[in-house]
């Protein structure tokens, strides 16, 4: 859109290192390669990640052939052109990650974040991606959905040996097809993905035709097990996940998706959850599911939907025109996926008398005890009770009309008639007569409603 | 006349050692070593409360008060003290032999035609009497020391029984609190079941757990009742004086035990048991002298003889002496010497045991004190932290009321363990105090080795 600063279209500003940091990383690459070339001993693997990848993304060259995607709460991976090859550098390492205010954990990621920066390229680009392993264990990177030579597929033991701690590997391939893809480890992936190692991989078409988005969002879905009060994801968990995220953020930590009325909007979803598929539902809109990591769906095969099921290990992208102003919820429709750190082994207290005899008895036995969950659980996020440190149990976030009692995979699409920038515009100002409100007695009487 | 005079002197000497005097001796021992004093009372007095006891019973009882009552009111202790009287009686038996008188008459037509009279005394026994008396005196000293040791041990038993009862009362309260957690869990399960949230199986399981906890409470109450009755017996209080109540609280003592070398030295120096054994050794040593004299002079009699014949009396001395040609009482001497050797070995063994008991008591004190400190400074705070964290997890809806109550029970369980550690501490401290006072505590974890009363026997081989 011409009336909006182009830079705002590039998503959040890069934080942290500058160009020289990128080059510094390249120097490390060279040293590591030299070691390998001479067959010398590799650095001893450490028990825990050796490189604390807290640096932000480095800046690099720009590419004006496409409108960059917006990765809410994230960024895109910087690059440099070297002899016509787009060169990038991923550094795997530990990340101190905040899911939302009140919950921080020791995670793993790339270039200082989880998910790692979104890789962007154009159909037909030759990419050279260096991967430095700052973990305490080997790793690889698999380019999920990218059609490439088998030796570049990144499957440890199958197509390459794992990248040892401290080592840097070079991947080089040409991206042949446009679409929405992902990248993630293919070595101890149960652990490494559960710790946050994943990212989106967007290949723009060389010639944009048809639907050309004004706002192109990339969101990767994932699920975590962070025991309440703990500070490290538990990769051993197979089923009972309690932190569900969009770009590794749980609501209210998720940045809103901002669009101007009339914008063409594309939202790309990837899902690298441990076991769960996620039906992502967008309020207020009917969209077309335009493609998957297998490629774009023929326009004739696209159907209108309000919910897109994103299977784990897959991507989907949806397209629509932002023609309905407002604040629109977008969330996974699995109800337990929009809760923050809820315990699933507790007895159901709904319907139990509010101040039962046992409440008084327990109150005497355990000072500080309070009855909870008798009429429902929505008020849990607002009860002023001491909570375990570093936890967000049942917590929602502030909204225009009080607490939004949701968490996890929940974010907001904010569409406005006019915008000066794509920064968060605040809460929607509903036109008179367009917002639900308490019914008056006169209205009830007039419509013959008895309550 | 000379013999008669000697006899009177001997009788006077024996009469100086009265039961009352012996009892006072016991009392002084106790005062010197432990600060407590037993009081001999006649059986007829025991039916009434001692005034000091009545005074004590008006206030909540502490351990010192319990000991004070027992030493005045316990018939069992009085019976133990009365055993000294037996040793005193042995002194009475070490008196001169009675003289013997003989009368013979020849009758003719209803008239005594001839009369013979004789009077004599066992000179041998008379000669052995001083030696026997010295042996009996040593035996009496041993009995007095044993009685003093019994008093200390009785005071120790009473003190330990008091602390046991204190501990049992605390355990009752803790079991009742635990039962409260089970009641709450059952009530919660019922409420949830009424709301349709829980199965009857869960309700039944929670009810069963509650019912089981009632048994625990009943058993704890019975234990407290039993320990109270045990203490009641030691105190010597009958059914009219059962309304006493112990003081509340069960705080840890602040003092530390003496160093081990000093404790061993004091234990041996003060030991009444060793003192009694030394007196027993002395008694056997003196008994050997008695037996030797019996071997040298087996039988010797002396007296007067009178005869009346044809109306005329004639008098003359009489004497008899057994010549120890074949029997010099080797058997008696040998038996007594063997007893002497036994007593010598027993003395050594008892010294070893006293030292060991002192070390054990001290080690028990240190161990129990460390455990109590560990419970107070580490484990109880750790359990409390678990409960607090569980409450936070409950607030976070990550655990339910059942887990919350379970965490509360863990605190109670630990508190019960602490009560036992506290009892161990007080018991070990009482043991050390007993050792320092000269008594002998029971060997923890083994048979009771204390309170061996010295046997008392007669003159001839009664040891």
GROMACS .gro file of N, CA and C in nm, chain A residues 239-367:
model
  387
  239UNK      N    1   0.238  -3.598   2.523
  239UNK     CA    2   0.099  -3.566   2.496
  239UNK      C    3   0.046  -3.446   2.574
  240UNK      N    4   0.095  -3.427   2.695
  240UNK     CA    5   0.032  -3.327   2.782
  240UNK      C    6   0.106  -3.194   2.772
  241UNK      N    7   0.081  -3.124   2.662
  241UNK     CA    8   0.147  -2.994   2.642
  241UNK      C    9   0.065  -2.885   2.707
  242UNK      N   10   0.134  -2.787   2.765
  242UNK     CA   11   0.061  -2.685   2.838
  242UNK      C   12   0.092  -2.542   2.793
  243UNK      N   13   0.181  -2.528   2.698
  243UNK     CA   14   0.206  -2.397   2.641
  243UNK      C   15   0.195  -2.412   2.489
  244UNK      N   16   0.095  -2.349   2.433
  244UNK     CA   17   0.070  -2.358   2.289
  244UNK      C   18   0.100  -2.222   2.230
  245UNK      N   19   0.179  -2.221   2.123
  245UNK     CA   20   0.232  -2.091   2.079
  245UNK      C   21   0.216  -2.067   1.930
  246UNK      N   22   0.214  -1.938   1.899
  246UNK     CA   23   0.228  -1.889   1.762
  246UNK      C   24   0.359  -1.814   1.759
  247UNK      N   25   0.449  -1.859   1.676
  247UNK     CA   26   0.585  -1.803   1.674
  247UNK      C   27   0.644  -1.801   1.815
  248UNK      N   28   0.623  -1.910   1.885
  248UNK     CA   29   0.677  -1.932   2.020
  248UNK      C   30   0.626  -1.833   2.123
  249UNK      N   31   0.516  -1.769   2.095
  249UNK     CA   32   0.456  -1.675   2.191
  249UNK      C   33   0.316  -1.723   2.225
  250UNK      N   34   0.286  -1.714   2.353
  250UNK     CA   35   0.151  -1.747   2.400
  250UNK      C   36   0.079  -1.616   2.430
  251UNK      N   37  -0.049  -1.611   2.398
  251UNK     CA   38  -0.126  -1.491   2.428
  251UNK      C   39  -0.124  -1.467   2.579
  252UNK      N   40  -0.104  -1.347   2.626
  252UNK     CA   41  -0.111  -1.221   2.552
  252UNK      C   42   0.021  -1.174   2.492
  253UNK      N   43   0.118  -1.266   2.484
  253UNK     CA   44   0.247  -1.226   2.430
  253UNK      C   45   0.249  -1.221   2.278
  254UNK      N   46   0.143  -1.263   2.212
  254UNK     CA   47   0.143  -1.265   2.065
  254UNK      C   48   0.117  -1.124   2.010
  255UNK      N   49   0.202  -1.086   1.915
  255UNK     CA   50   0.180  -0.956   1.850
  255UNK      C   51   0.057  -0.965   1.760
  256UNK      N   52  -0.023  -0.858   1.754
  256UNK     CA   53  -0.140  -0.862   1.666
  256UNK      C   54  -0.099  -0.856   1.519
  257UNK      N   55  -0.187  -0.904   1.435
  257UNK     CA   56  -0.169  -0.893   1.291
  257UNK      C   57  -0.247  -0.769   1.247
  258UNK      N   58  -0.176  -0.671   1.196
  258UNK     CA   59  -0.239  -0.542   1.165
  258UNK      C   60  -0.253  -0.528   1.014
  259UNK      N   61  -0.371  -0.488   0.972
  259UNK     CA   62  -0.394  -0.466   0.829
  259UNK      C   63  -0.486  -0.346   0.811
  260UNK      N   64  -0.475  -0.288   0.696
  260UNK     CA   65  -0.561  -0.174   0.663
  260UNK      C   66  -0.676  -0.227   0.578
  261UNK      N   67  -0.791  -0.165   0.598
  261UNK     CA   68  -0.906  -0.209   0.522
  261UNK      C   69  -0.873  -0.204   0.372
  262UNK      N   70  -0.900  -0.313   0.304
  262UNK     CA   71  -0.871  -0.323   0.162
  262UNK      C   72  -0.742  -0.396   0.132
  263UNK      N   73  -0.658  -0.413   0.235
  263UNK     CA   74  -0.534  -0.490   0.213
  263UNK      C   75  -0.566  -0.633   0.173
  264UNK      N   76  -0.483  -0.683   0.084
  264UNK     CA   77  -0.488  -0.827   0.056
  264UNK      C   78  -0.397  -0.894   0.159
  265UNK      N   79  -0.452  -0.988   0.228
  265UNK     CA   80  -0.380  -1.048   0.341
  265UNK      C   81  -0.355  -1.196   0.313
  266UNK      N   82  -0.233  -1.234   0.334
  266UNK     CA   83  -0.199  -1.377   0.331
  266UNK      C   84  -0.143  -1.414   0.468
  267UNK      N   85  -0.192  -1.524   0.520
  267UNK     CA   86  -0.135  -1.573   0.647
  267UNK      C   87  -0.083  -1.713   0.621
  268UNK      N   88   0.045  -1.729   0.645
  268UNK     CA   89   0.109  -1.859   0.624
  268UNK      C   90   0.124  -1.927   0.760
  269UNK      N   91   0.075  -2.047   0.770
  269UNK     CA   92   0.087  -2.124   0.894
  269UNK      C   93   0.178  -2.244   0.870
  270UNK      N   94   0.267  -2.265   0.962
  270UNK     CA   95   0.340  -2.392   0.965
  270UNK      C   96   0.315  -2.456   1.099
  271UNK      N   97   0.318  -2.587   1.103
  271UNK     CA   98   0.293  -2.655   1.230
  271UNK      C   99   0.402  -2.756   1.255
  272UNK      N  100   0.481  -2.731   1.360
  272UNK     CA  101   0.583  -2.828   1.402
  272UNK      C  102   0.559  -2.868   1.547
  273UNK      N  103   0.431  -2.879   1.582
  273UNK     CA  104   0.396  -2.928   1.716
  273UNK      C  105   0.436  -3.074   1.729
  274UNK      N  106   0.451  -3.116   1.854
  274UNK     CA  107   0.493  -3.254   1.879
  274UNK      C  108   0.396  -3.355   1.821
  275UNK      N  109   0.268  -3.339   1.852
  275UNK     CA  110   0.172  -3.439   1.803
  275UNK      C  111   0.041  -3.377   1.754
  276UNK      N  112   0.021  -3.251   1.777
  276UNK     CA  113  -0.114  -3.198   1.754
  276UNK      C  114  -0.129  -3.124   1.622
  277UNK      N  115  -0.244  -3.144   1.560
  277UNK     CA  116  -0.288  -3.059   1.450
  277UNK      C  117  -0.360  -2.939   1.512
  278UNK      N  118  -0.367  -2.833   1.438
  278UNK     CA  119  -0.431  -2.714   1.494
  278UNK      C  120  -0.531  -2.656   1.394
  279UNK      N  121  -0.659  -2.658   1.429
  279UNK     CA  122  -0.759  -2.591   1.347
  279UNK      C  123  -0.761  -2.443   1.382
  280UNK      N  124  -0.702  -2.362   1.295
  280UNK     CA  125  -0.692  -2.219   1.324
  280UNK      C  126  -0.816  -2.149   1.267
  281UNK      N  127  -0.884  -2.084   1.355
  281UNK     CA  128  -1.010  -2.019   1.320
  281UNK      C  129  -0.992  -1.868   1.324
  282UNK      N  130  -1.037  -1.803   1.214
  282UNK     CA  131  -1.031  -1.657   1.209
  282UNK      C  132  -1.173  -1.602   1.215
  283UNK      N  133  -1.193  -1.515   1.310
  283UNK     CA  134  -1.325  -1.454   1.326
  283UNK      C  135  -1.344  -1.345   1.219
  284UNK      N  136  -1.466  -1.328   1.177
  284UNK     CA  137  -1.501  -1.211   1.096
  284UNK      C  138  -1.472  -1.223   0.948
  285UNK      N  139  -1.409  -1.334   0.910
  285UNK     CA  140  -1.368  -1.346   0.770
  285UNK      C  141  -1.392  -1.486   0.716
  286UNK      N  142  -1.414  -1.487   0.590
  286UNK     CA  143  -1.409  -1.612   0.515
  286UNK      C  144  -1.284  -1.605   0.429
  287UNK      N  145  -1.202  -1.707   0.438
  287UNK     CA  146  -1.077  -1.703   0.360
  287UNK      C  147  -1.068  -1.825   0.270
  288UNK      N  148  -0.971  -1.817   0.179
  288UNK     CA  149  -0.943  -1.932   0.093
  288UNK      C  150  -0.815  -1.999   0.142
  289UNK      N  151  -0.818  -2.131   0.146
  289UNK     CA  152  -0.695  -2.203   0.179
  289UNK      C  153  -0.622  -2.219   0.046
  290UNK      N  154  -0.513  -2.147   0.033
  290UNK     CA  155  -0.452  -2.130  -0.099
  290UNK      C  156  -0.337  -2.226  -0.126
  291UNK      N  157  -0.289  -2.292  -0.026
  291UNK     CA  158  -0.180  -2.384  -0.055
  291UNK      C  159  -0.125  -2.450   0.069
  292UNK      N  160  -0.034  -2.541   0.044
  292UNK     CA  161   0.033  -2.611   0.154
  292UNK      C  162   0.180  -2.620   0.121
  293UNK      N  163   0.255  -2.691   0.203
  293UNK     CA  164   0.397  -2.707   0.173
  293UNK      C  165   0.419  -2.794   0.048
  294UNK      N  166   0.309  -2.846  -0.005
  294UNK     CA  167   0.319  -2.919  -0.132
  294UNK      C  168   0.304  -2.826  -0.250
  295UNK      N  169   0.265  -2.700  -0.223
  295UNK     CA  170   0.250  -2.605  -0.331
  295UNK      C  171   0.116  -2.536  -0.327
  296UNK      N  172   0.097  -2.445  -0.421
  296UNK     CA  173  -0.028  -2.369  -0.425
  296UNK      C  174  -0.140  -2.458  -0.477
  297UNK      N  175  -0.258  -2.437  -0.418
  297UNK     CA  176  -0.375  -2.509  -0.467
  297UNK      C  177  -0.429  -2.435  -0.589
  298UNK      N  178  -0.478  -2.507  -0.685
  298UNK     CA  179  -0.539  -2.439  -0.799
  298UNK      C  180  -0.653  -2.349  -0.752
  299UNK      N  181  -0.662  -2.235  -0.812
  299UNK     CA  182  -0.764  -2.139  -0.769
  299UNK      C  183  -0.903  -2.202  -0.773
  300UNK      N  184  -0.923  -2.289  -0.870
  300UNK     CA  185  -1.054  -2.351  -0.883
  300UNK      C  186  -1.084  -2.450  -0.771
  301UNK      N  187  -0.977  -2.496  -0.706
  301UNK     CA  188  -0.996  -2.595  -0.599
  301UNK      C  189  -1.005  -2.531  -0.461
  302UNK      N  190  -0.985  -2.400  -0.457
  302UNK     CA  191  -0.987  -2.333  -0.326
  302UNK      C  192  -1.131  -2.308  -0.282
  303UNK      N  193  -1.157  -2.339  -0.155
  303UNK     CA  194  -1.292  -2.324  -0.101
  303UNK      C  195  -1.292  -2.221   0.011
  304UNK      N  196  -1.406  -2.161   0.034
  304UNK     CA  197  -1.411  -2.067   0.147
  304UNK      C  198  -1.415  -2.142   0.280
  305UNK      N  199  -1.341  -2.090   0.371
  305UNK     CA  200  -1.336  -2.148   0.506
  305UNK      C  201  -1.323  -2.036   0.608
  306UNK      N  202  -1.356  -2.070   0.729
  306UNK     CA  203  -1.320  -1.980   0.841
  306UNK      C  204  -1.219  -2.047   0.933
  307UNK      N  205  -1.197  -2.174   0.911
  307UNK     CA  206  -1.101  -2.248   0.994
  307UNK      C  207  -1.014  -2.330   0.901
  308UNK      N  208  -0.885  -2.323   0.925
  308UNK     CA  209  -0.793  -2.403   0.846
  308UNK      C  210  -0.723  -2.500   0.941
  309UNK      N  211  -0.731  -2.627   0.905
  309UNK     CA  212  -0.664  -2.728   0.986
  309UNK      C  213  -0.520  -2.739   0.939
  310UNK      N  214  -0.430  -2.713   1.031
  310UNK     CA  215  -0.288  -2.720   0.996
  310UNK      C  216  -0.230  -2.845   1.062
  311UNK      N  217  -0.211  -2.949   0.982
  311UNK     CA  218  -0.158  -3.071   1.043
  311UNK      C  219  -0.014  -3.050   1.088
  312UNK      N  220   0.025  -3.128   1.188
  312UNK     CA  221   0.165  -3.116   1.230
  312UNK      C  222   0.254  -3.168   1.118
  313UNK      N  223   0.364  -3.099   1.098
  313UNK     CA  224   0.455  -3.136   0.991
  313UNK      C  225   0.405  -3.087   0.857
  314UNK      N  226   0.328  -2.980   0.859
  314UNK     CA  227   0.271  -2.932   0.734
  314UNK      C  228   0.253  -2.781   0.740
  315UNK      N  229   0.230  -2.721   0.623
  315UNK     CA  230   0.199  -2.578   0.621
  315UNK      C  231   0.069  -2.556   0.543
  316UNK      N  232   0.006  -2.445   0.574
  316UNK     CA  233  -0.111  -2.398   0.498
  316UNK      C  234  -0.099  -2.247   0.488
  317UNK      N  235  -0.147  -2.194   0.380
  317UNK     CA  236  -0.162  -2.050   0.380
  317UNK      C  237  -0.300  -2.012   0.332
  318UNK      N  238  -0.350  -1.906   0.390
  318UNK     CA  239  -0.486  -1.862   0.359
  318UNK      C  240  -0.478  -1.718   0.308
  319UNK      N  241  -0.577  -1.682   0.227
  319UNK     CA  242  -0.577  -1.549   0.167
  319UNK      C  243  -0.717  -1.489   0.176
  320UNK      N  244  -0.720  -1.360   0.198
  320UNK     CA  245  -0.849  -1.291   0.203
  320UNK      C  246  -0.824  -1.142   0.190
  321UNK      N  247  -0.929  -1.069   0.168
  321UNK     CA  248  -0.920  -0.924   0.163
  321UNK      C  249  -0.971  -0.868   0.294
  322UNK      N  250  -0.895  -0.779   0.351
  322UNK     CA  251  -0.931  -0.723   0.483
  322UNK      C  252  -1.040  -0.620   0.465
  323UNK      N  253  -1.159  -0.668   0.451
  323UNK     CA  254  -1.269  -0.575   0.423
  323UNK      C  255  -1.360  -0.551   0.543
  324UNK      N  256  -1.330  -0.609   0.656
  324UNK     CA  257  -1.416  -0.592   0.774
  324UNK      C  258  -1.333  -0.535   0.888
  325UNK      N  259  -1.347  -0.405   0.913
  325UNK     CA  260  -1.269  -0.347   1.024
  325UNK      C  261  -1.310  -0.408   1.158
  326UNK      N  262  -1.215  -0.405   1.246
  326UNK     CA  263  -1.246  -0.457   1.380
  326UNK      C  264  -1.126  -0.529   1.440
  327UNK      N  265  -1.146  -0.575   1.562
  327UNK     CA  266  -1.046  -0.661   1.627
  327UNK      C  267  -1.099  -0.803   1.620
  328UNK      N  268  -1.033  -0.885   1.545
  328UNK     CA  269  -1.084  -1.020   1.519
  328UNK      C  270  -0.992  -1.125   1.580
  329UNK      N  271  -1.054  -1.211   1.657
  329UNK     CA  272  -0.975  -1.317   1.721
  329UNK      C  273  -0.931  -1.419   1.616
  330UNK      N  274  -0.811  -1.467   1.630
  330UNK     CA  275  -0.764  -1.578   1.547
  330UNK      C  276  -0.694  -1.677   1.640
  331UNK      N  277  -0.742  -1.799   1.639
  331UNK     CA  278  -0.692  -1.891   1.740
  331UNK      C  279  -0.713  -2.036   1.698
  332UNK      N  280  -0.638  -2.121   1.763
  332UNK     CA  281  -0.663  -2.264   1.747
  332UNK      C  282  -0.798  -2.294   1.813
  333UNK      N  283  -0.876  -2.377   1.747
  333UNK     CA  284  -1.009  -2.403   1.801
  333UNK      C  285  -1.011  -2.523   1.895
  334UNK      N  286  -0.898  -2.582   1.919
  334UNK     CA  287  -0.892  -2.683   2.024
  334UNK      C  288  -0.886  -2.607   2.156
  335UNK      N  289  -0.989  -2.623   2.237
  335UNK     CA  290  -1.009  -2.532   2.350
  335UNK      C  291  -0.893  -2.535   2.450
  336UNK      N  292  -0.833  -2.651   2.463
  336UNK     CA  293  -0.721  -2.656   2.557
  336UNK      C  294  -0.595  -2.594   2.499
  337UNK      N  295  -0.600  -2.558   2.370
  337UNK     CA  296  -0.484  -2.494   2.308
  337UNK      C  297  -0.489  -2.343   2.323
  338UNK      N  298  -0.595  -2.294   2.384
  338UNK     CA  299  -0.601  -2.149   2.410
  338UNK      C  300  -0.605  -2.125   2.561
  339UNK      N  301  -0.538  -2.214   2.634
  339UNK     CA  302  -0.521  -2.197   2.778
  339UNK      C  303  -0.371  -2.192   2.807
  340UNK      N  304  -0.336  -2.119   2.909
  340UNK     CA  305  -0.195  -2.110   2.945
  340UNK      C  306  -0.164  -2.198   3.065
  341UNK      N  307  -0.077  -2.294   3.044
  341UNK     CA  308  -0.023  -2.377   3.153
  341UNK      C  309  -0.131  -2.436   3.243
  342UNK      N  310  -0.237  -2.477   3.184
  342UNK     CA  311  -0.343  -2.538   3.265
  342UNK      C  312  -0.302  -2.681   3.299
  343UNK      N  313  -0.326  -2.720   3.425
  343UNK     CA  314  -0.302  -2.858   3.463
  343UNK      C  315  -0.418  -2.944   3.417
  344UNK      N  316  -0.388  -3.063   3.374
  344UNK     CA  317  -0.494  -3.149   3.321
  344UNK      C  318  -0.523  -3.267   3.411
  345UNK      N  319  -0.458  -3.273   3.525
  345UNK     CA  320  -0.481  -3.386   3.614
  345UNK      C  321  -0.559  -3.348   3.739
  346UNK      N  322  -0.615  -3.230   3.738
  346UNK     CA  323  -0.685  -3.185   3.860
  346UNK      C  324  -0.830  -3.233   3.858
  347UNK      N  325  -0.885  -3.256   3.977
  347UNK     CA  326  -1.026  -3.296   3.981
  347UNK      C  327  -1.116  -3.180   3.938
  348UNK      N  328  -1.225  -3.216   3.877
  348UNK     CA  329  -1.320  -3.118   3.828
  348UNK      C  330  -1.402  -3.063   3.944
  349UNK      N  331  -1.393  -2.933   3.967
  349UNK     CA  332  -1.465  -2.872   4.079
  349UNK      C  333  -1.591  -2.798   4.035
  350UNK      N  334  -1.617  -2.798   3.905
  350UNK     CA  335  -1.734  -2.725   3.857
  350UNK      C  336  -1.861  -2.785   3.916
  351UNK      N  337  -1.944  -2.699   3.973
  351UNK     CA  338  -2.070  -2.746   4.028
  351UNK      C  339  -2.064  -2.780   4.176
  352UNK      N  340  -1.944  -2.786   4.232
  352UNK     CA  341  -1.931  -2.813   4.375
  352UNK      C  342  -1.968  -2.686   4.451
  353UNK      N  343  -2.035  -2.704   4.563
  353UNK     CA  344  -2.080  -2.588   4.641
  353UNK      C  345  -1.962  -2.497   4.672
  354UNK      N  346  -1.989  -2.366   4.669
  354UNK     CA  347  -1.881  -2.268   4.680
  354UNK      C  348  -1.805  -2.270   4.810
  355UNK      N  349  -1.875  -2.279   4.920
  355UNK     CA  350  -1.807  -2.281   5.051
  355UNK      C  351  -1.851  -2.406   5.125
  356UNK      N  352  -1.808  -2.518   5.076
  356UNK     CA  353  -1.848  -2.645   5.135
  356UNK      C  354  -1.778  -2.667   5.269
  357UNK      N  355  -1.828  -2.765   5.343
  357UNK     CA  356  -1.769  -2.795   5.474
  357UNK      C  357  -1.620  -2.824   5.460
  358UNK      N  358  -1.587  -2.898   5.356
  358UNK     CA  359  -1.445  -2.935   5.342
  358UNK      C  360  -1.359  -2.813   5.314
  359UNK      N  361  -1.417  -2.710   5.254
  359UNK     CA  362  -1.339  -2.588   5.232
  359UNK      C  363  -1.296  -2.527   5.364
  360UNK      N  364  -1.390  -2.519   5.456
  360UNK     CA  365  -1.356  -2.462   5.587
  360UNK      C  366  -1.253  -2.550   5.658
  361UNK      N  367  -1.271  -2.680   5.643
  361UNK     CA  368  -1.177  -2.771   5.710
  361UNK      C  369  -1.037  -2.757   5.650
  362UNK      N  370  -1.030  -2.754   5.518
  362UNK     CA  371  -0.898  -2.740   5.454
  362UNK      C  372  -0.838  -2.603   5.487
  363UNK      N  373  -0.926  -2.504   5.497
  363UNK     CA  374  -0.876  -2.371   5.534
  363UNK      C  375  -0.806  -2.372   5.668
  364UNK      N  376  -0.856  -2.454   5.760
  364UNK     CA  377  -0.789  -2.464   5.891
  364UNK      C  378  -0.659  -2.541   5.879
  365UNK      N  379  -0.658  -2.640   5.791
  365UNK     CA  380  -0.539  -2.724   5.778
  365UNK      C  381  -0.431  -2.657   5.695
  366UNK      N  382  -0.471  -2.582   5.594
  366UNK     CA  383  -0.375  -2.520   5.502
  366UNK      C  384  -0.410  -2.372   5.491
  367UNK      N  385  -0.349  -2.290   5.574
  367UNK     CA  386  -0.376  -2.146   5.565
  367UNK      C  387  -0.345  -2.095   5.425
   0.00000   0.00000   0.00000
